[in-house]
Coordinates of C-alpha atoms in Angstrom, one line a residue:
Chain A
M217 CA 37.0 45.7 -29.7
I218 CA 34.0 46.2 -28.0
S219 CA 31.5 44.1 -29.4
V220 CA 33.8 41.2 -29.0
R221 CA 34.1 41.7 -25.3
K222 CA 30.1 42.2 -25.0
F223 CA 29.6 39.1 -27.1
V224 CA 32.7 36.6 -24.5
F225 CA 31.1 38.9 -21.5
A226 CA 26.9 37.5 -22.6
G227 CA 28.2 33.8 -22.9
A228 CA 30.4 34.1 -20.3
S229 CA 28.0 34.8 -18.4
L230 CA 24.8 32.0 -19.8
I231 CA 27.3 29.2 -18.9
A232 CA 27.7 30.7 -15.6
V233 CA 23.5 30.7 -15.1
V234 CA 23.5 27.6 -16.9
A235 CA 26.3 26.4 -14.4
I236 CA 24.7 27.8 -11.2
T237 CA 20.7 26.3 -12.4
G238 CA 22.5 22.6 -12.0
C239 CA 23.2 23.7 -8.4
G240 CA 19.5 23.6 -8.2
E241 CA 18.1 21.9 -5.7
K242 CA 14.5 20.2 -5.5
E243 CA 12.4 18.9 -3.4
Q244 CA 12.2 14.6 -3.7
V245 CA 11.5 13.8 0.0
V246 CA 7.1 13.8 0.8
V247 CA 6.5 17.1 3.3
Y248 CA 5.8 14.6 6.6
Q249 CA 3.2 16.4 8.1
Q250 CA 2.0 14.6 11.5
G251 CA -0.8 12.2 11.3
K252 CA -2.0 12.1 7.7
Y253 CA -1.2 9.6 5.4
Q254 CA 0.5 11.0 2.0
G255 CA 1.3 7.6 0.6
K256 CA 0.1 6.2 -2.9
A257 CA -3.9 6.9 -3.2
D258 CA -5.3 3.4 -3.1
T259 CA -8.0 2.2 -5.9
K260 CA -11.4 0.7 -4.3
P261 CA -12.1 -2.7 -4.5
W262 CA -15.5 -2.1 -6.5
E263 CA -13.8 0.1 -8.8
N264 CA -13.2 -2.2 -11.5
D265 CA -15.1 -5.7 -12.8
P266 CA -14.3 -8.7 -11.2
G267 CA -12.5 -9.9 -14.8
A268 CA -11.2 -13.3 -15.6
S269 CA -9.7 -14.0 -11.9
L270 CA -9.6 -17.8 -10.8
Y271 CA -12.6 -19.6 -9.3
T272 CA -14.5 -16.4 -8.6
T273 CA -18.4 -16.6 -7.9
S274 CA -19.0 -12.9 -7.7
K275 CA -20.2 -10.5 -10.4
W276 CA -20.7 -6.4 -10.2
K277 CA -20.4 -3.8 -13.0
A278 CA -17.1 -1.7 -11.9
G279 CA -17.8 1.0 -9.7
D280 CA -21.3 -0.5 -8.4
K281 CA -20.0 -0.8 -4.9
S282 CA -23.4 -2.4 -3.5
G283 CA -23.5 -4.7 -5.9
W284 CA -19.6 -5.7 -4.3
E285 CA -20.3 -5.8 -1.3
N286 CA -23.6 -7.9 -1.3
A287 CA -21.3 -10.7 -3.8
L288 CA -18.9 -10.4 -0.6
K289 CA -21.5 -10.8 1.4
S290 CA -23.0 -13.8 -0.3
R291 CA -19.1 -15.8 -0.1
N292 CA -19.1 -14.6 2.9
Q293 CA -22.5 -17.4 3.5
N294 CA -19.5 -19.9 2.5
Q295 CA -18.3 -20.0 5.7
N296 CA -21.5 -20.6 7.1
E297 CA -21.5 -24.2 7.4
Y298 CA -25.4 -24.0 9.5
T299 CA -26.5 -22.7 5.8
R300 CA -24.6 -24.6 3.6
A301 CA -26.0 -28.0 5.1
E302 CA -29.3 -27.3 4.5
Chain B
M251 CA -20.9 -0.8 4.5
A252 CA -18.8 -3.9 4.9
R253 CA -15.8 -3.3 8.2
M254 CA -13.7 -6.3 7.4
K255 CA -13.1 -8.2 11.0
F256 CA -11.2 -11.3 11.3
I257 CA -12.5 -14.0 14.3
C258 CA -10.6 -17.3 15.6
D259 CA -13.6 -19.9 16.8
A260 CA -11.0 -21.6 19.7
E261 CA -13.8 -24.2 20.0
R262 CA -12.7 -25.0 16.5
C263 CA -9.6 -24.4 15.6
I264 CA -7.4 -28.0 14.9
E265 CA -3.5 -25.8 15.0
C266 CA -3.8 -28.0 11.4
N267 CA -1.7 -24.3 10.0
G268 CA -4.5 -24.3 7.3
C269 CA -4.5 -20.9 7.6
V270 CA -0.5 -20.9 7.2
T271 CA -0.2 -22.8 4.5
A272 CA -3.1 -20.8 1.9
C273 CA -1.3 -17.1 3.3
K274 CA 2.1 -18.3 2.2
Q275 CA 0.7 -19.7 -1.1
E276 CA -1.6 -17.0 -2.0
N277 CA 0.7 -14.0 -1.0
E278 CA 4.2 -15.8 -1.6
V279 CA 5.5 -14.9 1.2
P280 CA 8.8 -15.0 1.9
W281 CA 10.5 -17.4 4.3
G282 CA 10.9 -16.0 7.8
V283 CA 8.2 -13.6 7.2
N284 CA 4.7 -15.3 8.6
R285 CA 1.5 -12.7 8.3
R286 CA -1.0 -15.8 9.9
R287 CA 0.4 -18.0 13.3
V288 CA -1.4 -20.5 15.3
V289 CA -0.9 -20.2 18.6
T290 CA -1.6 -22.7 21.1
I291 CA -2.2 -21.8 25.1
N292 CA -1.3 -24.9 27.1
D293 CA 0.0 -27.4 24.6
G294 CA 0.4 -31.0 25.9
V295 CA -2.0 -30.4 28.3
A296 CA -6.2 -31.3 28.3
G297 CA -8.3 -28.6 27.1
E298 CA -5.9 -27.0 25.4
K299 CA -7.1 -23.9 22.2
S300 CA -5.9 -23.1 19.6
I301 CA -5.9 -20.0 17.6
S302 CA -5.3 -18.1 14.2
V303 CA -3.4 -14.5 14.6
A304 CA -2.4 -12.3 11.8
C305 CA -3.0 -8.7 11.6
M306 CA -7.3 -7.9 13.3
H307 CA -6.8 -4.5 10.8
C308 CA -7.9 -2.6 14.8
S309 CA -10.3 0.5 14.6
D310 CA -8.1 2.5 16.6
A311 CA -4.8 1.2 14.9
P312 CA -1.7 1.5 16.9
C313 CA 1.1 0.8 14.5
M314 CA -0.9 3.9 13.0
A315 CA -0.3 5.9 15.7
V316 CA 3.3 4.8 15.8
C317 CA 4.8 5.6 12.4
P318 CA 6.6 8.2 11.9
V319 CA 6.3 8.6 8.7
D320 CA 2.7 7.7 8.8
C321 CA 2.3 5.4 6.4
F322 CA -0.4 3.4 7.2
Y323 CA -4.0 4.1 5.7
R324 CA -7.5 2.1 6.6
T325 CA -9.6 1.9 3.3
E326 CA -13.2 1.9 3.7
E327 CA -14.0 -1.1 4.9
G328 CA -12.2 -1.2 7.6
V329 CA -8.7 -2.5 6.1
V330 CA -5.5 -1.2 8.2
L331 CA -3.1 -1.3 5.2
H332 CA 0.9 0.2 4.5
D333 CA 2.9 1.7 1.7
K334 CA 6.1 0.1 1.6
D335 CA 7.6 2.9 -0.6
M336 CA 7.9 5.1 2.5
C337 CA 8.2 2.5 5.3
I338 CA 11.6 3.1 6.6
G339 CA 11.8 -1.0 8.8
C340 CA 12.3 1.0 11.6
G341 CA 9.7 -1.8 13.4
Y342 CA 8.0 0.9 16.3
C343 CA 4.9 -0.6 14.4
F344 CA 5.9 -4.3 15.6
Y345 CA 6.4 -2.9 19.2
A346 CA 2.9 -1.1 19.8
C347 CA 1.1 -4.5 17.9
P348 CA -1.1 -6.1 20.2
F349 CA -1.3 -8.9 17.7
G350 CA 2.0 -9.4 16.5
A351 CA 1.6 -8.6 13.3
P352 CA 4.5 -6.6 11.6
Q353 CA 6.7 -8.6 10.3
F354 CA 10.6 -7.3 9.1
P355 CA 12.5 -9.5 6.3
Q356 CA 15.6 -10.0 7.5
A357 CA 17.6 -10.1 4.3
G358 CA 17.9 -8.3 0.8
A359 CA 18.5 -4.7 0.6
F360 CA 18.5 -2.9 3.9
G361 CA 20.0 -5.3 5.5
M362 CA 18.9 -6.5 8.8
R363 CA 15.3 -5.3 8.1
G364 CA 13.4 -4.8 5.9
K365 CA 10.0 -3.2 5.5
M366 CA 7.6 -3.4 7.1
D367 CA 5.6 -6.8 5.9
K368 CA 1.5 -7.8 7.0
C369 CA -1.9 -9.2 6.8
T370 CA -3.7 -7.5 3.9
F371 CA -6.7 -8.3 4.8
C372 CA -5.7 -10.0 0.4
A373 CA -6.7 -6.2 -0.2
G374 CA -3.4 -6.0 -1.8
G375 CA -1.9 -2.4 -1.0
P376 CA -1.7 0.8 -2.6
E377 CA -1.1 0.4 -6.3
K378 CA -3.2 -0.6 -9.0
D379 CA -6.0 -3.0 -8.1
N380 CA -4.2 -6.3 -9.4
S381 CA -1.4 -5.1 -10.8
K382 CA 2.1 -7.2 -10.9
E383 CA 4.1 -4.0 -8.5
E384 CA 0.3 -4.7 -6.5
F385 CA 1.5 -8.7 -5.9
A386 CA 5.4 -8.5 -6.0
K387 CA 4.7 -5.8 -3.3
Y388 CA 2.3 -6.6 -1.0
G389 CA 0.6 -10.2 -2.6
S390 CA -2.8 -10.9 -3.4
N391 CA -5.4 -8.9 -3.7
R392 CA -8.4 -11.2 -2.9
L393 CA -10.9 -7.9 -2.6
A394 CA -11.0 -6.5 -5.7
Q395 CA -11.6 -10.1 -7.2
G396 CA -14.9 -10.0 -5.0
K397 CA -13.0 -13.0 -2.8
L398 CA -12.5 -13.2 1.0
P399 CA -9.3 -13.9 2.6
A400 CA -7.6 -17.2 1.2
C401 CA -7.1 -18.1 5.2
A402 CA -10.7 -17.8 6.0
E403 CA -11.6 -19.4 3.5
M404 CA -9.5 -21.9 3.5
C405 CA -9.8 -23.2 7.1
S406 CA -11.0 -26.6 7.1
T407 CA -12.9 -26.5 9.9
K408 CA -14.4 -23.0 9.7
A409 CA -12.9 -22.1 13.3
L410 CA -11.5 -18.3 11.5
L411 CA -14.0 -16.2 10.2
G412 CA -13.6 -13.5 8.0
G413 CA -14.9 -10.4 6.2
D414 CA -18.5 -8.1 7.2
G415 CA -18.1 -8.2 10.8
D416 CA -22.0 -8.5 10.9
V417 CA -22.7 -11.2 8.7
I418 CA -19.2 -13.3 10.6
S419 CA -20.7 -12.3 14.1
D420 CA -23.9 -13.6 13.1
I421 CA -22.6 -16.8 11.6
F422 CA -20.4 -17.2 14.9
R423 CA -23.2 -16.1 16.6
D424 CA -25.3 -18.7 15.5
R425 CA -23.2 -21.2 16.3
A426 CA -22.5 -20.3 19.7
L427 CA -26.0 -21.0 20.4
K428 CA -26.5 -24.3 18.8
R429 CA -23.4 -25.8 20.4
G430 CA -24.1 -24.0 24.2
K431 CA -20.7 -22.7 24.7
G432 CA -17.1 -20.9 23.4
A433 CA -18.8 -17.5 22.9
E434 CA -15.4 -15.6 24.5
V435 CA -14.7 -14.3 20.3
W436 CA -10.7 -13.7 21.7
G437 CA -8.9 -10.1 20.0
W438 CA -12.1 -8.4 19.1
G439 CA -12.4 -6.2 23.0
T440 CA -8.2 -5.0 22.1
A441 CA -8.7 -4.8 18.4
Y442 CA -12.2 -3.8 17.5
G443 CA -13.1 -2.0 21.5
K444 CA -15.4 -3.0 24.3
P445 CA -18.6 -2.0 24.4
D446 CA -18.9 1.5 26.3
N447 CA -22.4 -0.3 28.3
P448 CA -22.3 -4.1 28.7
Q449 CA -25.9 -5.0 29.5
Q450 CA -27.1 -2.7 27.1
Q451 CA -29.5 -4.7 25.3
A452 CA -29.7 -4.1 21.0
P453 CA -32.4 -2.5 19.3
K454 CA -35.3 -4.6 18.1
G455 CA -34.3 -5.7 14.5
A456 CA -30.8 -3.8 14.6
K457 CA -27.8 -5.5 13.5
S458 CA -25.0 -6.0 15.9

């Protein structure tokens, strides 16, 4: 009889613990720190190579920052008609 | 390192709105949202001047300062971007911006004022580069494709210059010297700060 009581008590305790766990609150929002960006991290434009995107004239290897900069600088010169006309 | 900037040459802008169209087409910007627009001063009067205005990606951006949820960040290239997942559409950035750059869609899940949308310098946003998610939220990421902003590249008179600040200011300086007038760069003082000592001579051989 006692063992049945213990069994019922243990079972009830287990159910209570599981039920209470369901009420637990997990942090679901960003904890804001004033003045600091806490959104998603962004990737750098030079981290991937340009791939086969349409009309691109730039070439660099993935992760080559100076290669990317040089590619953009030379493309920038397309906006300078004085050098384009010469 | 490249520091991305825009210059609009008021002597050359012919108010064709090609930049506006290029931006809309490239980023599939919805109706009612204008990331870029052309402003004409003294419209209809002889000597009227037009400039193309969008987010200038300011050095000390007021939108970043006022955002209550700090959803703005600045990339290494000086482009001011924001995370739309964090934006609450409060509109503070709109009041703070001297260029009227932040735009708010009027329809959608957030009712009267949706999440802020603005020019990204064609640099996308905080999603995987050139992914579907990035395009849907922020538009095209041309910088990661080795291209410059569509508005500047499509400008027919090359009034709008966009790219590395050193390179485009060299192009503009050369142009202003050759024509002998129209050296005013509208909005640069506001966006990128005024020089501490305007009379100071640049050191020989140094870049601007």
